[in-house]
Tab-separated table of C-alpha atoms and ligand atoms in Angstrom:
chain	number	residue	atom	x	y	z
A	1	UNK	CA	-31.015	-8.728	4.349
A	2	UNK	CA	-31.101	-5.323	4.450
A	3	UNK	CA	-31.224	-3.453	0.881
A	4	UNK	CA	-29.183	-0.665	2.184
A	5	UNK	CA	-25.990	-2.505	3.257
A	6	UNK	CA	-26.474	-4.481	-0.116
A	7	UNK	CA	-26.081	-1.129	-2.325
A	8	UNK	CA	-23.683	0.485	0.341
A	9	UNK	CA	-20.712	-2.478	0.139
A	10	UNK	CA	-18.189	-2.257	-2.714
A	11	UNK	CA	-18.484	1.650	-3.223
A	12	UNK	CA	-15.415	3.688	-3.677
A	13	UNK	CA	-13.358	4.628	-0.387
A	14	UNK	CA	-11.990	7.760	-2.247
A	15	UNK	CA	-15.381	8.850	-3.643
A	16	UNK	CA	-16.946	8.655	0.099
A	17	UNK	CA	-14.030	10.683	1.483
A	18	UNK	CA	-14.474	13.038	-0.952
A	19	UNK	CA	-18.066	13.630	-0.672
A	20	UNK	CA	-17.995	13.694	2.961
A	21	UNK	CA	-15.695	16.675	2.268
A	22	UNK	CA	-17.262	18.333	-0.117
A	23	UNK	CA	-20.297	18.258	1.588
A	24	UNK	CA	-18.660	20.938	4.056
A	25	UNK	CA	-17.840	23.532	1.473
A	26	UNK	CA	-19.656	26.847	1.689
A	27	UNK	CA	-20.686	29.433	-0.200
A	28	UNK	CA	-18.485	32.109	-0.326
A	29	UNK	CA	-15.176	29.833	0.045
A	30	UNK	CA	-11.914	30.047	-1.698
A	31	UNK	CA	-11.112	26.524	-2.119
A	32	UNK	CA	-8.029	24.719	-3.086
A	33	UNK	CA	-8.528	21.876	-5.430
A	34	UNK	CA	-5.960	19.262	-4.904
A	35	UNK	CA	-4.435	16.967	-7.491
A	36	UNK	CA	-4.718	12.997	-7.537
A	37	UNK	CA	-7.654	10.540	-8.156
A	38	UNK	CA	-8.767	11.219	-4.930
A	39	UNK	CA	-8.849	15.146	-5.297
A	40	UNK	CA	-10.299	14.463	-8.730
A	41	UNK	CA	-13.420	12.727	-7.274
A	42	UNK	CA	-13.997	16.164	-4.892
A	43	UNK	CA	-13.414	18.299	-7.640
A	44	UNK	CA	-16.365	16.157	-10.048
A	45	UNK	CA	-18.596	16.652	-6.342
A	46	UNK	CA	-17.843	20.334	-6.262
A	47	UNK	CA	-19.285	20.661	-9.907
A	48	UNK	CA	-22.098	18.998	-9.183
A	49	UNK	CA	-22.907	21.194	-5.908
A	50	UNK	CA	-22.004	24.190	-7.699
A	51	UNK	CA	-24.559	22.581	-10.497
A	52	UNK	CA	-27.131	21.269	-8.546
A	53	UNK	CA	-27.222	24.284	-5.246
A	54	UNK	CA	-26.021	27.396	-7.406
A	55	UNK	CA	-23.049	27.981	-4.637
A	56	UNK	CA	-20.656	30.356	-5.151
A	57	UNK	CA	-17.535	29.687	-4.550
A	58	UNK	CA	-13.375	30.378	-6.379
A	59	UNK	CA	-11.379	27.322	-6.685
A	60	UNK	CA	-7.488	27.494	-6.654
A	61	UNK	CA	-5.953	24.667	-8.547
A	62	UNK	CA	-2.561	22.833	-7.512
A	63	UNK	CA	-1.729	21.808	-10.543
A	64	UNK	CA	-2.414	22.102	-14.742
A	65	UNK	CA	-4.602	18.634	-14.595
A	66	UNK	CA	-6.651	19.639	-11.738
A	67	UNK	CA	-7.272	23.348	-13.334
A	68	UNK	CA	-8.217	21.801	-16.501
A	69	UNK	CA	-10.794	19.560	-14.472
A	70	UNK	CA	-12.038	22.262	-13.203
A	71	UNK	CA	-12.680	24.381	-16.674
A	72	UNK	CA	-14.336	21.337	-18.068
A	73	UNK	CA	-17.191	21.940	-14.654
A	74	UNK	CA	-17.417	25.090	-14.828
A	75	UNK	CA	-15.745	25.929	-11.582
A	76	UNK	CA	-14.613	29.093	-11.148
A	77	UNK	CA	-11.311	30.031	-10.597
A	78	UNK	CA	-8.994	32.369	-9.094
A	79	UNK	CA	-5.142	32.756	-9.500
A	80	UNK	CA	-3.602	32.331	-6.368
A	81	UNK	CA	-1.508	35.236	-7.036
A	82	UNK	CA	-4.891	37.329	-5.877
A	83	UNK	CA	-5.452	35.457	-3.023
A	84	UNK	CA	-4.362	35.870	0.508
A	85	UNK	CA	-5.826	33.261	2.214
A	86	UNK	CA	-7.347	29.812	1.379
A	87	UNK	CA	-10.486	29.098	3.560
A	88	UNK	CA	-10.343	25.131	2.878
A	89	UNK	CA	-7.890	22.475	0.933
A	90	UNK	CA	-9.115	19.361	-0.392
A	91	UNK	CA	-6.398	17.061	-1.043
A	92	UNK	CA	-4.966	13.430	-1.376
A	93	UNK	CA	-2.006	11.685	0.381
A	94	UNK	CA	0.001	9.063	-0.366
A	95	UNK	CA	0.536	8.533	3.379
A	96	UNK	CA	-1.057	9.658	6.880
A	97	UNK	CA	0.245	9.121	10.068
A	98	UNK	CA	-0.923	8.936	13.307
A	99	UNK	CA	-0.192	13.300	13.716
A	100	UNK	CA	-1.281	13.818	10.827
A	101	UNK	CA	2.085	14.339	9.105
A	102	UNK	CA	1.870	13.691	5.236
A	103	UNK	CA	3.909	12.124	2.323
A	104	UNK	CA	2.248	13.816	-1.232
A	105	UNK	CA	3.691	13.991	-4.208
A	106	UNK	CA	3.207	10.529	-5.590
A	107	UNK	CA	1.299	12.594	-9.052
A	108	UNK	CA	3.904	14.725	-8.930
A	109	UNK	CA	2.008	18.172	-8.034
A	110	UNK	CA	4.058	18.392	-4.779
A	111	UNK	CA	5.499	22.306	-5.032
A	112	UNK	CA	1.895	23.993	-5.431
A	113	UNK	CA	0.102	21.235	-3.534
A	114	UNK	CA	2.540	22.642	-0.786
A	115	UNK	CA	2.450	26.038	-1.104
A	116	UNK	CA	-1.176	26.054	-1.083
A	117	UNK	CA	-1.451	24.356	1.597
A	118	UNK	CA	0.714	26.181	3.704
A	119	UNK	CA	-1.776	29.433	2.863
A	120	UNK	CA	-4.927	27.730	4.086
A	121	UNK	CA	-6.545	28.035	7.072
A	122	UNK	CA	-8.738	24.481	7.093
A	123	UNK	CA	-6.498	21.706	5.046
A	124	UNK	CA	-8.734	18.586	4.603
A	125	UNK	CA	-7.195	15.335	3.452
A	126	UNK	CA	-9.132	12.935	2.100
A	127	UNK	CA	-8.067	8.947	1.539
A	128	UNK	CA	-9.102	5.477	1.239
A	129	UNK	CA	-7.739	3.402	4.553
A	130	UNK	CA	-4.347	2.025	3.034
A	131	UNK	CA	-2.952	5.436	3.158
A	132	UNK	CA	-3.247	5.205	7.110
A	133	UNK	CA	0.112	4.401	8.627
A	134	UNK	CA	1.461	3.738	11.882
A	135	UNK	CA	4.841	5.660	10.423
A	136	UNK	CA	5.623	7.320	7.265
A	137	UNK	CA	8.528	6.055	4.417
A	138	UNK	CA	6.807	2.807	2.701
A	139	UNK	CA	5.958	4.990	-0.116
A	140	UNK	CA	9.082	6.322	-1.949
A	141	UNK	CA	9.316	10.097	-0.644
A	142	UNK	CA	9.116	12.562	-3.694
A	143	UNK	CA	11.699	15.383	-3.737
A	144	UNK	CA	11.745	18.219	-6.425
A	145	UNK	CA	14.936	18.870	-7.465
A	146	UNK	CA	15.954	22.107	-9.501
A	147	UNK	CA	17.356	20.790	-13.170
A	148	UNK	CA	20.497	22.894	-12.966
A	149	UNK	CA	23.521	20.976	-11.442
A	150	UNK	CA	20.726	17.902	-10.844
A	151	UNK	CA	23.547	15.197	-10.431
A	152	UNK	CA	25.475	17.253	-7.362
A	153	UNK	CA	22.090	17.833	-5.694
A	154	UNK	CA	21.171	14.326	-6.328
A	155	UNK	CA	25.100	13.450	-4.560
A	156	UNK	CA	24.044	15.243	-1.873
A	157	UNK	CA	21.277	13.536	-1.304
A	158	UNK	CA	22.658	10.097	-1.724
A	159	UNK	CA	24.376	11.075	1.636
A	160	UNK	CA	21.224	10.200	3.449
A	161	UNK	CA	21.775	6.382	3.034
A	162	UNK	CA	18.702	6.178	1.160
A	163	UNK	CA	17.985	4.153	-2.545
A	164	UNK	CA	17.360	7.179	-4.433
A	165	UNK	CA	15.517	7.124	-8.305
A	166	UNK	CA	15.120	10.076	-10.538
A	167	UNK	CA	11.348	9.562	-12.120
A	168	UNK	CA	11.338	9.510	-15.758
A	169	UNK	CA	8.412	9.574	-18.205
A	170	UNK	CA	7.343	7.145	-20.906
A	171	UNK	CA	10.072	8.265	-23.136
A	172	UNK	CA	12.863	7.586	-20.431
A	173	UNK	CA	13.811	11.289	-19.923
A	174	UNK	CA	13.529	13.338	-16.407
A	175	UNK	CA	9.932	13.492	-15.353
A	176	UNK	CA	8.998	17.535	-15.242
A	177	UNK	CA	6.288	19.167	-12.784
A	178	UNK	CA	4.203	21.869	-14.164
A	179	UNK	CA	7.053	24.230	-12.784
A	180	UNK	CA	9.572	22.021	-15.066
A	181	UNK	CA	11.180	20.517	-11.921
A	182	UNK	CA	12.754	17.487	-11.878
A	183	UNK	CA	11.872	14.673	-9.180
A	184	UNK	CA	13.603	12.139	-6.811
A	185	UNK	CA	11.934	9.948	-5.316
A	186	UNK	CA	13.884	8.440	-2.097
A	187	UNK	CA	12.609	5.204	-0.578
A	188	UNK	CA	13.124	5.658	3.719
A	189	UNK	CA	11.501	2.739	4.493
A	190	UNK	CA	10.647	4.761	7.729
A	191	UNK	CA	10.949	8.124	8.911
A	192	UNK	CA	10.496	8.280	12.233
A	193	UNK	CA	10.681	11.957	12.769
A	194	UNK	CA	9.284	13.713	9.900
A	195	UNK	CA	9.487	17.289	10.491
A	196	UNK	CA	13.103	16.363	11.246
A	197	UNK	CA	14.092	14.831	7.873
A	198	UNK	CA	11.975	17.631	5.721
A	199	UNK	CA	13.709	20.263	7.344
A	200	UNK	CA	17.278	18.355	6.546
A	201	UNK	CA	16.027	17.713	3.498
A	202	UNK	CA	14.989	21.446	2.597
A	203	UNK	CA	18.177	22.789	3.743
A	204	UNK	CA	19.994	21.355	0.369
A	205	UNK	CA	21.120	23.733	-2.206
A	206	UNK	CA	18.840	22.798	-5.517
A	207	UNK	CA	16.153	21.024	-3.719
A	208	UNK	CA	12.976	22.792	-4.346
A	209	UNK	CA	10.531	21.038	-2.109
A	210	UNK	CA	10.267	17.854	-0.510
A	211	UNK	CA	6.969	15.801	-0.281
A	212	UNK	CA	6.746	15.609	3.707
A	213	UNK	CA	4.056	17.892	4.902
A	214	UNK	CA	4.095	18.122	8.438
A	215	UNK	CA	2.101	20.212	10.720
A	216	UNK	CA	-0.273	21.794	7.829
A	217	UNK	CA	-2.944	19.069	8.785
A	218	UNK	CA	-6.310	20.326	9.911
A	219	UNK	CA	-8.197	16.831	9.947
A	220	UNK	CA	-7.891	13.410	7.545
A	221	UNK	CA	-11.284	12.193	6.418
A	222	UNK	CA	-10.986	8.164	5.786
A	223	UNK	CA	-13.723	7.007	3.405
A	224	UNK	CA	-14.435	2.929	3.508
A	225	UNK	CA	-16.500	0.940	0.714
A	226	UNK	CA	-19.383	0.324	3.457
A	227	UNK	CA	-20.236	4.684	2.980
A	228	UNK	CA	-18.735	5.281	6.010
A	229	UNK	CA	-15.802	7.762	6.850
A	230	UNK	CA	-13.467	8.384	10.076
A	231	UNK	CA	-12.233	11.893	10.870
A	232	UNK	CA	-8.935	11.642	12.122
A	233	UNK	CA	-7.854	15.060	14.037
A	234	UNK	CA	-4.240	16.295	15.211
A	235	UNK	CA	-3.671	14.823	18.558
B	1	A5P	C1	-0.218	14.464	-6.137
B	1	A5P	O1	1.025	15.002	-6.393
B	1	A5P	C2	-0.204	13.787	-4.820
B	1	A5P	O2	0.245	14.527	-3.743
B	1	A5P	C3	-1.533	13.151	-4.522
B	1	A5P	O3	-2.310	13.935	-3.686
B	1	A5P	C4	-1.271	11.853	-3.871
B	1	A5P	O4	-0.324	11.204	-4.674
B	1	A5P	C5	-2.528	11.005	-3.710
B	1	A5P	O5	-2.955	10.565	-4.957
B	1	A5P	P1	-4.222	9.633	-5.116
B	1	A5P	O6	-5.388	10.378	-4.602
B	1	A5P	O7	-4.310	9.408	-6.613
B	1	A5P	O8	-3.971	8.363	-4.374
């Protein structure tokens, strides 16, 4: 038997993904750190590079967990308020399709995930192989709401047929982002146009964001327990 394949099997399909990514980092990048277990492992990778090679390079958090991950390695960071431009996004997905079209938002760090996204150049997602679908909407869609007049918005939304569900916390009350949003998460079953049903979505007073990113995609790396990974591109 070969001793390779032996300590190769059973490794972590997010962990290879994210060090297949990681590994394409340069120096001199402004890099956004995604938020998730996924994003976490790059993050922990990025320290180590940064560690180990003395690169330079700014990370821009999406969220308060991933920032504080970040302090703790020493990363440095930059407020995206001084940016212009993010050279490369690492980030996780709940669920990929075939163009690449996204549902995030399952941590709950849709908004900035979003918006920093949609201000880099190279966005790099980075998975395990059960987030590959043939079509988007198993996973329950996440939706930031604003908290004013939550109950109309939430009406209005019911008016897309869908089983709808606020997310609470442990204590039972409204689940807040880090921009004290509240969230809905609406279970599709399938969407089979998704730009179509985030713009529909966007276009309702007191929704914030919704957690369908479509068309932001560079490439999805797919990271499987053998070590090996699949680059999926736009088509
Ligand atoms: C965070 O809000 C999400 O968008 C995550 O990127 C997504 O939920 C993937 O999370 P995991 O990497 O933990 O599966």
């Amino acid at each position: 038997m070969n001793p390779l394949q032996i300590r190769e099997v059973g490794l972590d399909a997010k962990e290879v993904a994210a060090r297949r990514a990681v590994a394409e980092v340069r120096d001199g990048m402004i890099i956004g750190l995604g938020t998730g277990s996924t994003a976490a492992h790059a993050i922990r990778i990025l320290g180590e590079r940064i560690q180990a090679e003395g690169i330079r390079i700014q990370g821009v958090p999406t969220s308060a967990r991933s920032k504080e991950q970040a302090e703790q390695l020493g990363i440095p960071l930059v407020d995206f308020a001084q940016v212009e431009r993010v050279d490369m996004t690492i980030d996780g997905a709940d669920e990929v399709d075939p163009n690449l079209h996204l549902i995030k938002g399952g941590g709950g760090a849709l908004v900035q995930e979003k918006i920093v996204a949609s201000a880099t150049r190279d966005l790099l997602i980075i998975c395990d192989p059960s987030k590959v679908k043939a079509q988007l909407g198993a996973f329950p869609l996440p939706i930031a709401i604003i908290p004013f007049g939550w109950q109309a918005t939430l009406r209005k939304l019911r008016s897309f047929g869908y089983p709808l569900h606020l997310r609470t916390d442990s204590a039972g009350d409204p689940y807040r982002t880090d921009d004290r949003l509240y969230i809905v998460d609406m279970q599709c079953g399938e969407i089979p146009d998704p730009p179509a049903l985030e713009q529909r979505i966007k276009s309702i007073i007191g929704v914030a964001e919704v957690g369908l990113f479509t068309g932001l995609t560079r490439r999805v790396i797919v990271g499987n327990s053998d070590g090996s990974t699949q680059i999926l591109e736009r088509p």
